Coordinates of C-alpha atoms in Angstrom, one line a residue:
V526 CA -93.0 -97.0 -10.5
D527 CA -94.6 -93.6 -9.4
A528 CA -98.3 -93.3 -11.3
V529 CA -99.7 -95.6 -14.0
A530 CA -100.2 -93.4 -17.7
V531 CA -102.6 -94.1 -20.5
A532 CA -103.9 -92.0 -23.3
V533 CA -107.7 -91.3 -22.6
G534 CA -108.7 -90.6 -25.9
P535 CA -109.7 -89.1 -28.1
G536 CA -109.9 -92.3 -29.6
S537 CA -111.6 -95.6 -30.9
F538 CA -114.3 -96.6 -28.0
T539 CA -113.0 -100.1 -27.5
G540 CA -109.2 -99.1 -27.9
L541 CA -110.1 -96.7 -25.0
R542 CA -111.6 -99.0 -22.7
I543 CA -109.3 -101.3 -22.9
G544 CA -105.9 -99.1 -22.3
I545 CA -108.3 -97.4 -19.7
S546 CA -109.1 -101.0 -18.4
A547 CA -105.8 -102.3 -18.3
A548 CA -103.9 -99.1 -16.8
K549 CA -107.1 -99.0 -13.6
G550 CA -105.8 -102.9 -13.2
L551 CA -102.3 -101.9 -12.7
A552 CA -103.0 -98.9 -10.7
W553 CA -105.4 -100.5 -8.6
A554 CA -103.6 -103.5 -7.8
R555 CA -100.5 -101.3 -6.5
E556 CA -102.2 -98.3 -4.9
L557 CA -101.0 -95.9 -8.0
P558 CA -102.3 -92.6 -8.8
C559 CA -102.9 -92.3 -12.7
I560 CA -102.7 -89.5 -15.0
G561 CA -104.7 -89.5 -18.3
V562 CA -103.4 -88.1 -21.3
S563 CA -104.8 -86.8 -24.2
T564 CA -103.8 -88.7 -27.1
L565 CA -103.8 -85.2 -29.2
E566 CA -101.2 -84.0 -27.1
A567 CA -99.3 -87.3 -27.1
M568 CA -99.0 -87.1 -30.9
A569 CA -97.6 -83.4 -30.9
Q570 CA -95.2 -84.0 -28.4
N571 CA -93.2 -86.4 -30.8
L572 CA -93.0 -82.3 -32.7
A573 CA -92.3 -80.2 -29.3
H574 CA -89.0 -80.1 -30.8
L575 CA -89.8 -77.6 -33.8
E576 CA -89.8 -74.2 -33.6
N577 CA -92.2 -71.4 -34.7
T578 CA -94.8 -74.0 -36.1
V579 CA -98.6 -74.6 -35.4
L580 CA -99.2 -78.5 -34.7
V581 CA -102.3 -79.5 -36.6
C582 CA -103.4 -83.1 -34.9
A583 CA -105.8 -84.9 -36.6
M584 CA -107.5 -88.2 -36.0
D585 CA -110.0 -89.7 -38.5
A586 CA -113.2 -89.3 -37.2
R587 CA -114.9 -90.0 -40.4
R588 CA -118.0 -88.1 -41.7
S589 CA -115.6 -85.2 -42.8
Q590 CA -114.4 -84.5 -39.5
I591 CA -111.6 -85.1 -37.5
Y592 CA -110.5 -85.1 -33.6
N593 CA -108.0 -82.3 -33.6
A594 CA -106.3 -80.2 -31.5
L595 CA -103.6 -77.5 -32.2
F596 CA -100.1 -76.9 -30.5
T597 CA -97.1 -74.5 -30.8
S598 CA -94.1 -75.2 -29.5
E599 CA -91.7 -73.1 -28.1
H600 CA -88.0 -74.3 -26.7
G601 CA -89.2 -78.0 -26.8
R602 CA -92.2 -77.3 -24.5
L603 CA -95.8 -77.5 -26.0
T604 CA -98.5 -74.6 -25.6
R605 CA -102.0 -75.7 -26.8
R606 CA -104.1 -73.1 -28.9
T607 CA -107.2 -75.2 -28.9
P608 CA -109.2 -78.1 -26.5
D609 CA -109.4 -81.1 -28.4
R610 CA -112.3 -81.4 -30.3
A611 CA -114.4 -82.6 -32.9
I612 CA -114.1 -80.7 -35.6
G613 CA -115.1 -80.4 -39.6
L614 CA -112.2 -80.3 -42.3
A615 CA -113.6 -77.3 -43.9
E616 CA -114.0 -75.2 -40.8
L617 CA -110.4 -76.1 -39.4
A618 CA -109.6 -75.1 -43.0
E619 CA -111.3 -71.4 -42.5
E620 CA -109.5 -71.4 -38.5
L621 CA -106.3 -71.7 -40.0
R622 CA -106.7 -69.0 -43.5
S623 CA -104.7 -66.2 -41.7
E624 CA -102.3 -68.9 -39.5
P625 CA -98.6 -66.8 -40.5
L626 CA -96.6 -70.0 -39.3
P627 CA -96.1 -73.0 -41.1
L628 CA -98.3 -76.0 -39.8
V629 CA -97.1 -80.0 -40.0
I630 CA -100.1 -82.3 -39.6
V631 CA -99.9 -85.5 -37.3
G632 CA -102.3 -88.1 -36.9
D633 CA -104.2 -91.4 -38.4
G634 CA -106.3 -88.1 -40.3
A635 CA -102.9 -86.5 -41.4
V636 CA -103.4 -87.4 -45.1
L637 CA -106.7 -86.6 -45.4
C638 CA -106.5 -83.3 -43.1
E639 CA -103.5 -82.6 -45.6
K640 CA -105.4 -83.2 -48.5
A641 CA -108.4 -81.0 -46.8
L642 CA -106.0 -78.3 -46.0
T643 CA -104.2 -78.2 -49.4
E644 CA -107.1 -77.9 -51.6
S645 CA -108.4 -75.0 -49.7
G646 CA -104.7 -73.5 -50.8
L647 CA -103.3 -74.2 -47.3
P648 CA -99.5 -75.0 -47.3
C649 CA -98.9 -77.5 -45.1
R650 CA -96.7 -81.1 -44.7
L651 CA -97.3 -84.4 -43.0
A652 CA -95.1 -84.8 -40.5
P653 CA -92.1 -87.3 -41.2
P654 CA -93.6 -91.0 -40.8
Q655 CA -91.9 -92.3 -37.5
L656 CA -93.3 -89.2 -35.9
V657 CA -97.2 -89.3 -37.0
M658 CA -98.6 -91.3 -33.9
Q659 CA -98.6 -90.8 -30.2
N660 CA -96.5 -93.6 -28.7
A661 CA -95.6 -94.7 -25.0
M662 CA -92.8 -92.2 -24.9
S663 CA -94.9 -89.0 -26.3
V664 CA -97.5 -90.4 -23.7
A665 CA -95.1 -90.7 -20.8
L666 CA -93.5 -87.4 -21.3
C667 CA -97.1 -85.4 -21.5
A668 CA -97.7 -87.3 -18.1
E669 CA -94.5 -86.2 -16.2
D670 CA -95.4 -82.6 -16.8
L671 CA -99.1 -83.5 -16.1
A672 CA -97.9 -84.8 -12.5
R673 CA -95.5 -81.9 -12.0
A674 CA -98.7 -79.8 -12.2
G675 CA -100.7 -81.9 -9.6
K676 CA -103.0 -83.4 -12.2
L677 CA -103.0 -87.4 -10.5
V678 CA -106.4 -88.9 -10.2
S679 CA -107.0 -92.7 -8.6
A680 CA -107.8 -95.5 -10.7
Q681 CA -111.4 -94.8 -10.3
E682 CA -111.4 -91.2 -11.3
L683 CA -109.7 -92.3 -14.9
L684 CA -112.3 -91.8 -17.5
P685 CA -112.1 -91.9 -21.5
V686 CA -112.0 -88.7 -23.4
Y687 CA -114.9 -89.0 -25.6
L688 CA -115.6 -86.4 -28.4
R689 CA -118.4 -87.5 -29.8
P690 CA -121.1 -90.2 -28.7
P691 CA -121.0 -93.9 -29.8
Q692 CA -122.4 -94.6 -33.2
A693 CA -124.7 -97.1 -31.4
Q694 CA -125.8 -94.8 -29.2
R695 CA -126.3 -92.0 -31.9
L696 CA -127.9 -94.7 -34.4
R697 CA -130.4 -95.6 -31.3
Q698 CA -131.7 -91.6 -31.1
P699 CA -134.7 -90.2 -33.1
P700 CA -134.0 -88.4 -35.9
Q701 CA -134.3 -84.5 -35.3
I702 CA -136.8 -82.7 -37.4

């Protein structure tokens, strides 16, 4: 083992903390570097074999929003078109309105996203069920590319990627007027 890879988000606050803590523990024990992989990119990796297709990664972020990133693939290699982000479904539909390439949706928010895009008049389809979610292999393939690019970090530097503050923190903030 040369490095420890883990999906660092977006995702559930608790799930990310548990996964990253486990990765840090393994890395510290063996003094190994870590590789933080975008959960959305790992989802897209499952469909890197598709050509001339926009891969729409969608994780349900609640309140008519999704955690999203867009990718295309050429010769089995992903090209990132957007950063990981929290975006409203209506805003995403508007952004994709003039997209000439077919849209394939992955992630736990795929059905929600497909419904919103279809209702907005955008043709799209869901990825096959076995390819909808990230898995260990897709995280490892993304990590391999990141390692080649020198994007290794220490266990201490490995951090989760949160696109919004936790619900508890949002509830503590005074209402904005």
